[in-house]
Amino acid sequence: MGALPQELIAKKRDGGTLAAEEIGQLVTGMTDGSVTDAQISAFAMAVFFRGMAMDERVALTLAMRDSGDVLDWSHLDGPALDKHSTGGVGDNLSLMLAPIVAACGGFVPMISGRGLGHTGGTLDKMDSIPGYQTQPDNETFRSVTESCGCAVIGQTAALAPADKRFYGIRDVTATVESIDLITASILSKKLAAGLDGLVLDVKSGSGAFMPTHEDSEALASSLVSVANGAGTRTSALLTDMNEVLGHVAGNAVEVATAVEFLTGAAQDARVREVTLALCAQMLVLGGLADKDTALAKVSDALDSGRAAERFAAMVTALGGPAHFVERYQTYLAVPEIEIAVPAPTSGTVAVMDTRQIGLAVVALGGGRTNPADPIDHAVGLTHIVSLGDRVEAGDPLARVLARTQADADAAASRVTAAITIGDAPAPAPAIYSQIDPTGAP
Ligand code: URA
């Protein structure tokens, strides 16, 4: 018999380093219920203050990954690759990235999450498509990934159940904000998908999950080190979230812009830059291209229309309409009310509190304040201005799609308050830096 949970908690409380077996014992107890909520929260707080060495983070990640199903894609004739974003506003990159990589020979079994706080979730966006099944059985998930090259679905309870319990307790005990625990939480779920390569899109800025650029950098480097230490080739891009990515935020509206991006009908330059850079990283990690050719390969997959075909095939294979890409506007819900948000003064869009823009979407009903809440896929914001845009008083800063006039007016006030008009901001890059795999197998 191993040590009692309280002995392991005391070891961490006193600044000790836990062995992989000791961490494994705690995680087993989280999964089978033999470690209590009180013990888990005390352990989380001990880690919050004492931190974890790299070996401990790897051990926690692996133990939580192995607490449930771990998928195996070794039968596929190409690498299984995925991307994880730490969350943003208007960040619909997954919808474009999965079919682009699929069109280049990769397989993208993407297990995505619901919106968290002010950020949107890929799963909620896909749920905007009528008939599309985000919770298929394992066999359907496998066969769609194999035949279309990608399948964007939702998380099941069988993946990393220890994290589900641990995160639920951290959420109510002020212990979410630990880079060690965030690293293990994010990676345990992603690595349970049995990937050969993973790229991380770590956001920095006013709409990012981490409060400062330094924290985002620290999280990115922790994620890259731990994922590679756990045996999955992983790199990261640190990307800008000081403004909405693209010009829309919501669920159906982000699906619409994803389709327009894939077909070439409309492409925002920053969205294109970040999407293709992440796709190129995935090809390199999966051995499908080298650093010099990857960008040309992913650009061709997009511009030739092959990625749009993959997306269309995936939507149909998972139960969505047969001609969704051609007729997306007839399938995506649109609410009754649409209003413009007028700029209060003339000038340049200088600062955007992107988090507040995300919260405006949540308040419209496009996100949740309670994990069990239903959401309204139709509402959201469109035509959102970008930093550096010149506006005259009365020009629209955005358009609001809402169910009621009162909701629309409240969202408009929030958007007005979130956008500062003044002097031109220093231009920020869409991509700040790249962190290559460290000590990769
Ligand atoms: N997202 C996760 O999945 N886990 C965390 O701990 C924080 C954000």
Coordinates of C-alpha atoms and ligand atoms in Angstrom, one line a residue:
M1 CA 0.0 0.0 0.0
G2 CA 1.3 3.5 -0.9
A3 CA 1.4 6.5 1.4
L4 CA -1.9 8.1 2.7
P5 CA -3.1 11.0 0.5
Q6 CA -2.5 13.4 3.5
E7 CA 1.2 12.3 3.6
L8 CA 1.6 13.1 -0.1
I9 CA -0.2 16.5 0.3
A10 CA 2.1 17.3 3.2
K11 CA 5.2 16.4 1.2
K12 CA 4.1 19.0 -1.5
R13 CA 3.0 21.5 1.1
D14 CA 6.5 21.4 2.6
G15 CA 8.1 22.0 -0.8
G16 CA 9.1 18.4 -1.5
T17 CA 9.1 16.7 -5.0
L18 CA 6.6 13.9 -5.6
A19 CA 7.7 10.8 -7.4
A20 CA 5.7 9.7 -10.5
E21 CA 4.2 6.7 -8.5
E22 CA 3.1 9.1 -5.8
I23 CA 1.4 11.4 -8.3
G24 CA -0.1 8.3 -10.0
Q25 CA -1.6 7.3 -6.7
L26 CA -3.3 10.6 -6.2
V27 CA -4.7 10.6 -9.7
T28 CA -6.0 7.1 -9.3
G29 CA -7.8 8.3 -6.2
M30 CA -9.2 11.2 -8.1
T31 CA -10.6 8.8 -10.7
D32 CA -12.0 6.1 -8.4
G33 CA -13.2 8.5 -5.7
S34 CA -10.9 7.2 -2.9
V35 CA -9.3 10.6 -2.6
T36 CA -11.8 13.1 -1.2
D37 CA -12.7 16.6 -2.6
A38 CA -11.1 18.1 0.4
Q39 CA -7.8 16.3 -0.2
I40 CA -7.9 17.2 -3.9
S41 CA -8.4 20.8 -3.1
A42 CA -5.6 20.8 -0.5
F43 CA -3.3 19.2 -3.0
A44 CA -4.2 21.8 -5.6
M45 CA -3.5 24.6 -3.2
A46 CA -0.1 23.0 -2.2
V47 CA 0.9 22.9 -5.9
F48 CA -0.4 26.4 -6.4
F49 CA 2.1 27.7 -3.8
R50 CA 5.0 25.3 -4.1
G51 CA 4.9 24.6 -7.9
M52 CA 5.9 21.4 -9.6
A53 CA 9.3 20.4 -11.1
M54 CA 9.2 19.4 -14.8
D55 CA 9.2 15.7 -14.0
E56 CA 6.2 16.1 -11.7
R57 CA 4.3 18.0 -14.4
V58 CA 5.0 15.3 -16.9
A59 CA 4.0 12.6 -14.4
L60 CA 0.7 14.5 -13.6
T61 CA -0.1 14.9 -17.3
L62 CA 0.6 11.2 -18.1
A63 CA -1.4 10.0 -15.1
M64 CA -4.4 12.2 -15.9
R65 CA -4.2 11.2 -19.6
D66 CA -4.2 7.5 -18.6
S67 CA -7.1 7.9 -16.2
G68 CA -9.5 7.1 -19.1
D69 CA -9.5 6.1 -22.8
V70 CA -6.4 6.8 -24.8
L71 CA -7.1 6.7 -28.5
D72 CA -4.8 4.9 -31.0
W73 CA -4.5 6.0 -34.6
S74 CA -1.5 3.9 -35.6
H75 CA -3.6 2.1 -38.3
L76 CA -3.9 5.4 -40.3
D77 CA -1.5 5.9 -43.2
G78 CA -0.5 9.4 -42.0
P79 CA 0.2 11.2 -38.7
A80 CA -2.6 12.1 -36.2
L81 CA -2.2 15.8 -35.6
D82 CA -4.1 18.5 -33.7
K83 CA -4.0 22.0 -32.4
H84 CA -5.1 23.5 -29.1
S85 CA -5.8 27.1 -28.5
T86 CA -5.8 28.6 -25.0
G87 CA -8.9 30.4 -26.1
G88 CA -9.8 33.7 -27.7
V89 CA -12.6 35.9 -29.1
G90 CA -13.5 35.3 -32.8
D91 CA -11.0 32.4 -32.8
N92 CA -12.6 30.0 -35.3
L93 CA -9.3 28.8 -36.6
S94 CA -9.9 25.1 -35.8
L95 CA -12.7 25.0 -38.4
M96 CA -10.4 25.9 -41.2
L97 CA -7.2 24.3 -39.9
A98 CA -8.5 20.8 -39.6
P99 CA -9.6 20.4 -43.2
I100 CA -6.4 22.2 -44.5
V101 CA -4.2 19.8 -42.7
A102 CA -6.4 16.9 -43.8
A103 CA -6.0 18.1 -47.4
C104 CA -2.2 17.8 -46.9
G105 CA -2.2 14.2 -45.8
G106 CA -2.6 14.6 -42.0
F107 CA -5.4 13.2 -39.9
V108 CA -7.0 15.6 -37.4
P109 CA -9.2 13.8 -34.8
M110 CA -10.1 17.1 -33.1
I111 CA -11.7 16.7 -29.7
S112 CA -12.9 20.2 -28.9
G113 CA -14.4 21.9 -25.9
R114 CA -17.3 24.3 -25.1
G115 CA -16.8 28.0 -24.5
L116 CA -15.1 28.9 -21.3
G117 CA -15.6 32.3 -19.6
H118 CA -15.4 35.1 -22.3
T119 CA -13.9 32.8 -24.9
G120 CA -15.9 30.8 -27.5
G121 CA -15.6 27.0 -28.0
T122 CA -15.2 25.1 -31.2
L123 CA -17.8 22.6 -30.0
D124 CA -20.5 25.3 -29.6
K125 CA -19.7 26.6 -33.1
M126 CA -20.1 23.2 -34.7
D127 CA -23.4 22.7 -32.9
S128 CA -24.7 25.7 -35.0
I129 CA -24.8 23.4 -38.0
P130 CA -28.2 21.7 -38.2
G131 CA -27.9 17.9 -37.9
Y132 CA -24.1 17.9 -37.3
Q133 CA -23.3 15.3 -34.5
T134 CA -20.7 16.6 -32.1
Q135 CA -21.1 13.5 -30.0
P136 CA -20.8 10.6 -32.4
D137 CA -20.0 7.0 -31.2
N138 CA -16.3 6.0 -31.3
E139 CA -16.7 4.0 -34.5
T140 CA -18.2 7.0 -36.4
F141 CA -15.4 9.3 -35.0
R142 CA -12.8 6.8 -36.3
S143 CA -14.4 6.2 -39.7
V144 CA -15.0 10.0 -40.4
T145 CA -11.4 10.8 -39.4
E146 CA -10.2 8.1 -41.7
S147 CA -12.4 8.9 -44.7
C148 CA -12.4 12.8 -44.5
G149 CA -9.0 13.3 -42.8
C150 CA -10.6 15.3 -40.0
A151 CA -13.5 15.1 -37.5
V152 CA -14.3 17.9 -35.2
I153 CA -16.2 16.5 -32.3
G154 CA -16.9 17.1 -28.5
Q155 CA -15.2 15.7 -25.5
T156 CA -16.6 12.5 -24.0
A157 CA -16.6 11.6 -20.3
A158 CA -14.3 8.7 -21.1
L159 CA -11.3 11.0 -21.9
A160 CA -9.1 12.1 -18.9
P161 CA -11.9 11.8 -16.3
A162 CA -9.4 12.6 -13.5
D163 CA -9.0 16.1 -15.1
K164 CA -12.7 16.6 -15.2
R165 CA -13.0 16.1 -11.4
F166 CA -9.7 17.9 -10.6
Y167 CA -10.7 20.9 -12.8
G168 CA -14.2 21.1 -11.3
I169 CA -12.6 21.3 -7.8
R170 CA -9.9 23.8 -8.9
D171 CA -12.6 26.0 -10.4
V172 CA -14.3 26.5 -7.0
T173 CA -11.1 26.6 -4.8
A174 CA -9.2 29.5 -6.5
T175 CA -6.6 27.1 -7.8
V176 CA -7.1 27.4 -11.6
E177 CA -4.4 30.0 -12.0
S178 CA -1.4 27.6 -11.6
I179 CA 0.7 27.1 -14.8
D180 CA 1.7 23.6 -13.5
L181 CA -1.9 22.6 -13.2
I182 CA -3.1 24.3 -16.3
T183 CA -0.4 22.6 -18.3
A184 CA -1.3 19.1 -17.0
S185 CA -5.0 19.8 -17.4
I186 CA -4.9 21.0 -21.1
L187 CA -2.3 18.3 -22.1
S188 CA -4.0 15.3 -20.4
K189 CA -7.1 15.9 -22.5
K190 CA -5.2 16.5 -25.8
L191 CA -2.7 13.7 -25.4
A192 CA -5.6 11.2 -24.6
A193 CA -6.5 11.7 -28.3
G194 CA -3.3 9.6 -29.2
L195 CA -1.6 12.3 -31.3
D196 CA 1.7 12.1 -33.2
G197 CA 2.0 15.9 -33.1
L198 CA 0.4 18.9 -31.4
V199 CA 0.6 22.6 -32.1
L200 CA -0.4 25.1 -29.4
D201 CA -1.8 28.5 -30.1
V202 CA -1.1 30.4 -26.9
K203 CA -2.9 33.8 -26.9
S204 CA -1.5 36.9 -25.5
G205 CA -3.4 40.2 -24.9
S206 CA -6.6 41.7 -23.6
G207 CA -8.7 38.7 -24.7
A208 CA -6.3 36.0 -23.6
F209 CA -6.8 33.6 -20.7
M210 CA -3.4 34.5 -19.1
P211 CA -3.3 38.1 -17.8
T212 CA 0.2 39.2 -19.1
H213 CA 2.4 38.5 -22.0
E214 CA 5.0 37.0 -19.7
D215 CA 2.4 34.6 -18.2
S216 CA 1.4 33.6 -21.8
E217 CA 5.1 33.0 -22.6
A218 CA 5.6 30.9 -19.5
L219 CA 2.5 28.8 -20.2
A220 CA 3.6 28.3 -23.8
S221 CA 7.0 27.1 -22.8
S222 CA 5.6 24.9 -20.0
L223 CA 3.2 23.3 -22.4
V224 CA 5.9 22.6 -25.0
S225 CA 8.3 21.1 -22.5
V226 CA 5.8 18.9 -20.8
A227 CA 4.1 17.7 -24.0
N228 CA 7.5 16.7 -25.5
G229 CA 8.5 15.2 -22.2
A230 CA 5.3 13.1 -22.3
G231 CA 6.3 11.8 -25.8
T232 CA 4.3 14.0 -28.2
R233 CA 6.1 16.2 -30.6
T234 CA 4.7 19.7 -29.8
S235 CA 5.5 23.3 -30.7
A236 CA 3.7 26.5 -29.9
L237 CA 3.0 29.9 -31.5
L238 CA 2.4 32.9 -29.2
T239 CA -0.3 34.9 -31.0
D240 CA -2.1 38.2 -30.5
M241 CA -5.4 38.5 -28.8
N242 CA -5.4 42.3 -28.2
E243 CA -8.3 42.5 -30.7
V244 CA -10.9 40.1 -32.0
L245 CA -9.4 37.7 -34.5
G246 CA -11.2 38.5 -37.7
H247 CA -14.4 40.6 -37.6
V248 CA -17.1 38.4 -36.0
A249 CA -17.7 36.8 -32.6
G250 CA -20.5 34.3 -31.9
N251 CA -21.2 30.8 -33.0
A252 CA -23.2 30.6 -36.3
V253 CA -21.4 33.8 -37.5
E254 CA -18.0 32.2 -36.9
V255 CA -19.1 29.1 -38.9
A256 CA -20.2 31.4 -41.7
T257 CA -16.8 33.2 -41.8
A258 CA -15.0 29.8 -41.7
V259 CA -16.9 28.7 -44.8
E260 CA -16.2 32.0 -46.6
F261 CA -12.5 31.6 -45.6
L262 CA -12.3 28.1 -47.0
T263 CA -14.0 28.9 -50.2
G264 CA -11.9 32.1 -50.7
A265 CA -15.1 34.3 -50.6
A266 CA -13.6 36.5 -47.8
Q267 CA -10.3 36.1 -45.9
D268 CA -9.1 38.3 -43.1
A269 CA -5.3 38.8 -43.5
R270 CA -4.5 38.1 -39.8
V271 CA -6.7 35.1 -39.7
R272 CA -5.0 33.7 -42.8
E273 CA -1.5 34.4 -41.4
V274 CA -2.2 32.6 -38.1
T275 CA -4.2 29.7 -39.5
L276 CA -1.6 28.9 -42.2
A277 CA 1.3 29.2 -39.7
L278 CA -0.3 26.7 -37.4
C279 CA -1.1 24.4 -40.2
A280 CA 2.5 24.6 -41.5
Q281 CA 3.7 23.7 -37.9
M282 CA 1.5 20.7 -37.9
L283 CA 2.9 19.4 -41.2
V284 CA 6.4 19.8 -39.9
L285 CA 5.6 18.0 -36.6
G286 CA 4.0 15.2 -38.6
G287 CA 6.8 14.8 -41.1
L288 CA 4.6 15.8 -44.0
A289 CA 6.7 18.8 -45.0
D290 CA 9.9 20.5 -44.1
K291 CA 10.1 24.0 -42.7
D292 CA 10.8 25.5 -46.1
T293 CA 7.9 23.9 -48.0
A294 CA 5.2 23.6 -45.4
L295 CA 3.7 27.1 -45.8
A296 CA 3.4 26.7 -49.6
K297 CA 1.8 23.3 -49.1
V298 CA -0.9 24.5 -46.8
S299 CA -1.6 27.6 -48.9
D300 CA -2.1 25.4 -51.9
A301 CA -4.5 23.1 -50.0
L302 CA -6.6 26.2 -49.1
D303 CA -6.4 28.1 -52.3
S304 CA -7.1 25.1 -54.5
G305 CA -10.4 24.5 -52.7
R306 CA -9.3 21.1 -51.5
A307 CA -9.6 22.1 -47.8
A308 CA -13.2 23.3 -48.5
E309 CA -14.0 19.9 -50.0
R310 CA -12.7 18.2 -46.9
F311 CA -14.8 20.4 -44.7
A312 CA -17.9 19.8 -46.7
A313 CA -17.3 16.0 -46.6
M314 CA -16.8 16.1 -42.8
V315 CA -20.0 18.1 -42.2
T316 CA -22.0 15.6 -44.3
A317 CA -20.4 12.5 -42.8
L318 CA -21.3 13.8 -39.3
G319 CA -24.9 14.3 -40.2
G320 CA -24.9 17.9 -41.5
P321 CA -26.6 19.1 -44.7
A322 CA -25.3 17.8 -48.0
H323 CA -24.6 21.2 -49.5
F324 CA -23.7 23.1 -46.4
V325 CA -20.7 24.8 -47.9
E326 CA -22.7 26.1 -50.9
R327 CA -25.8 27.0 -48.9
Y328 CA -24.5 27.8 -45.4
Q329 CA -26.6 31.0 -45.2
T330 CA -29.8 29.0 -45.5
Y331 CA -28.9 26.7 -42.7
L332 CA -27.3 29.0 -40.1
A333 CA -29.8 30.7 -37.7
V334 CA -30.1 34.5 -37.8
P335 CA -31.9 36.3 -35.0
E336 CA -34.7 38.9 -35.3
I337 CA -32.8 42.0 -34.3
E338 CA -29.7 43.5 -36.0
I339 CA -28.4 47.0 -35.0
A340 CA -25.2 49.0 -35.7
V341 CA -23.0 50.3 -32.9
P342 CA -22.1 53.9 -33.8
A343 CA -18.7 55.3 -33.0
P344 CA -19.1 58.0 -30.4
T345 CA -16.3 60.2 -31.9
S346 CA -14.0 60.3 -34.9
G347 CA -10.5 59.0 -34.7
T348 CA -8.5 55.8 -34.9
V349 CA -9.4 52.5 -33.1
A350 CA -6.7 52.6 -30.5
V351 CA -7.5 49.9 -27.9
M352 CA -9.9 47.0 -27.7
D353 CA -10.8 45.3 -24.4
T354 CA -11.3 42.0 -26.2
R355 CA -12.4 40.2 -23.0
Q356 CA -15.4 42.7 -22.8
I357 CA -16.3 42.0 -26.4
G358 CA -16.3 38.3 -25.6
L359 CA -18.5 39.0 -22.5
A360 CA -20.9 41.0 -24.7
V361 CA -21.4 37.8 -26.8
V362 CA -21.9 35.7 -23.6
A363 CA -24.5 38.3 -22.3
L364 CA -26.4 38.1 -25.7
G365 CA -26.8 34.3 -25.0
G366 CA -23.9 33.2 -27.2
G367 CA -21.9 31.8 -24.3
R368 CA -22.6 30.5 -20.8
T369 CA -22.4 31.9 -17.3
N370 CA -23.2 28.4 -16.0
P371 CA -21.7 25.2 -17.5
A372 CA -25.1 23.6 -17.8
D373 CA -26.8 26.6 -19.6
P374 CA -28.0 26.2 -23.2
I375 CA -26.7 28.7 -25.7
D376 CA -28.2 30.7 -28.6
H377 CA -26.1 29.9 -31.7
A378 CA -27.6 32.7 -33.7
V379 CA -26.6 35.8 -31.7
G380 CA -23.3 37.6 -31.9
L381 CA -21.3 40.5 -33.3
T382 CA -20.3 41.1 -36.9
H383 CA -18.3 43.8 -38.8
I384 CA -16.2 44.4 -35.7
V385 CA -13.5 47.1 -36.4
S386 CA -9.8 46.4 -36.1
L387 CA -7.1 48.2 -34.2
G388 CA -5.8 51.0 -36.4
D389 CA -9.0 51.5 -38.4
R390 CA -10.0 55.1 -39.0
V391 CA -13.7 55.8 -38.1
E392 CA -15.9 58.9 -38.3
A393 CA -18.4 59.6 -35.5
G394 CA -21.5 57.5 -36.3
D395 CA -19.6 54.9 -38.3
P396 CA -20.3 51.4 -37.1
L397 CA -17.8 49.9 -34.6
A398 CA -19.7 46.6 -35.0
R399 CA -23.2 45.2 -35.7
V400 CA -25.1 43.3 -33.0
L401 CA -27.3 40.2 -33.8
A402 CA -29.7 39.8 -30.9
R403 CA -33.1 38.3 -29.9
T404 CA -34.5 41.4 -28.3
Q405 CA -33.9 45.2 -28.6
A406 CA -32.9 45.3 -24.9
D407 CA -30.2 42.7 -25.4
A408 CA -29.0 44.5 -28.6
D409 CA -28.8 47.8 -26.8
A410 CA -26.9 46.3 -23.8
A411 CA -24.4 44.6 -26.1
A412 CA -24.0 47.9 -28.0
S413 CA -23.1 49.7 -24.8
R414 CA -20.6 47.1 -23.9
V415 CA -19.0 47.2 -27.3
T416 CA -18.8 51.0 -27.2
A417 CA -17.2 50.9 -23.7
A418 CA -14.7 48.2 -24.8
I419 CA -13.3 50.2 -27.8
T420 CA -11.2 53.3 -27.3
I421 CA -10.9 55.7 -30.1
G422 CA -7.8 57.9 -30.0
D423 CA -4.3 57.8 -31.4
A424 CA -3.2 55.1 -33.8
P425 CA -1.8 52.1 -31.8
A426 CA 1.6 50.7 -32.5
P427 CA 0.9 47.9 -35.0
A428 CA 1.1 44.5 -33.2
P429 CA 2.1 41.4 -35.1
A430 CA -0.4 38.6 -35.4
I431 CA 2.3 36.1 -34.3
Y432 CA 4.8 37.1 -31.6
S433 CA 7.0 34.1 -31.5
Q434 CA 7.4 30.4 -32.0
I435 CA 8.5 27.8 -29.5
D436 CA 10.0 24.7 -31.2
P437 CA 9.8 21.2 -29.8
T438 CA 12.3 20.7 -26.9
G439 CA 13.9 17.4 -26.2
A440 CA 11.4 15.8 -28.6
P441 CA 11.4 12.0 -29.0
Ligands
URA1 N1 -8.3 25.0 -19.6 C1 -8.2 23.7 -19.2 O1 -8.6 22.8 -19.9 N2 -7.6 23.5 -18.0 C2 -7.2 24.5 -17.2 O2 -6.7 24.2 -16.2 C3 -7.4 25.8 -17.7 C4 -7.9 26.1 -18.9

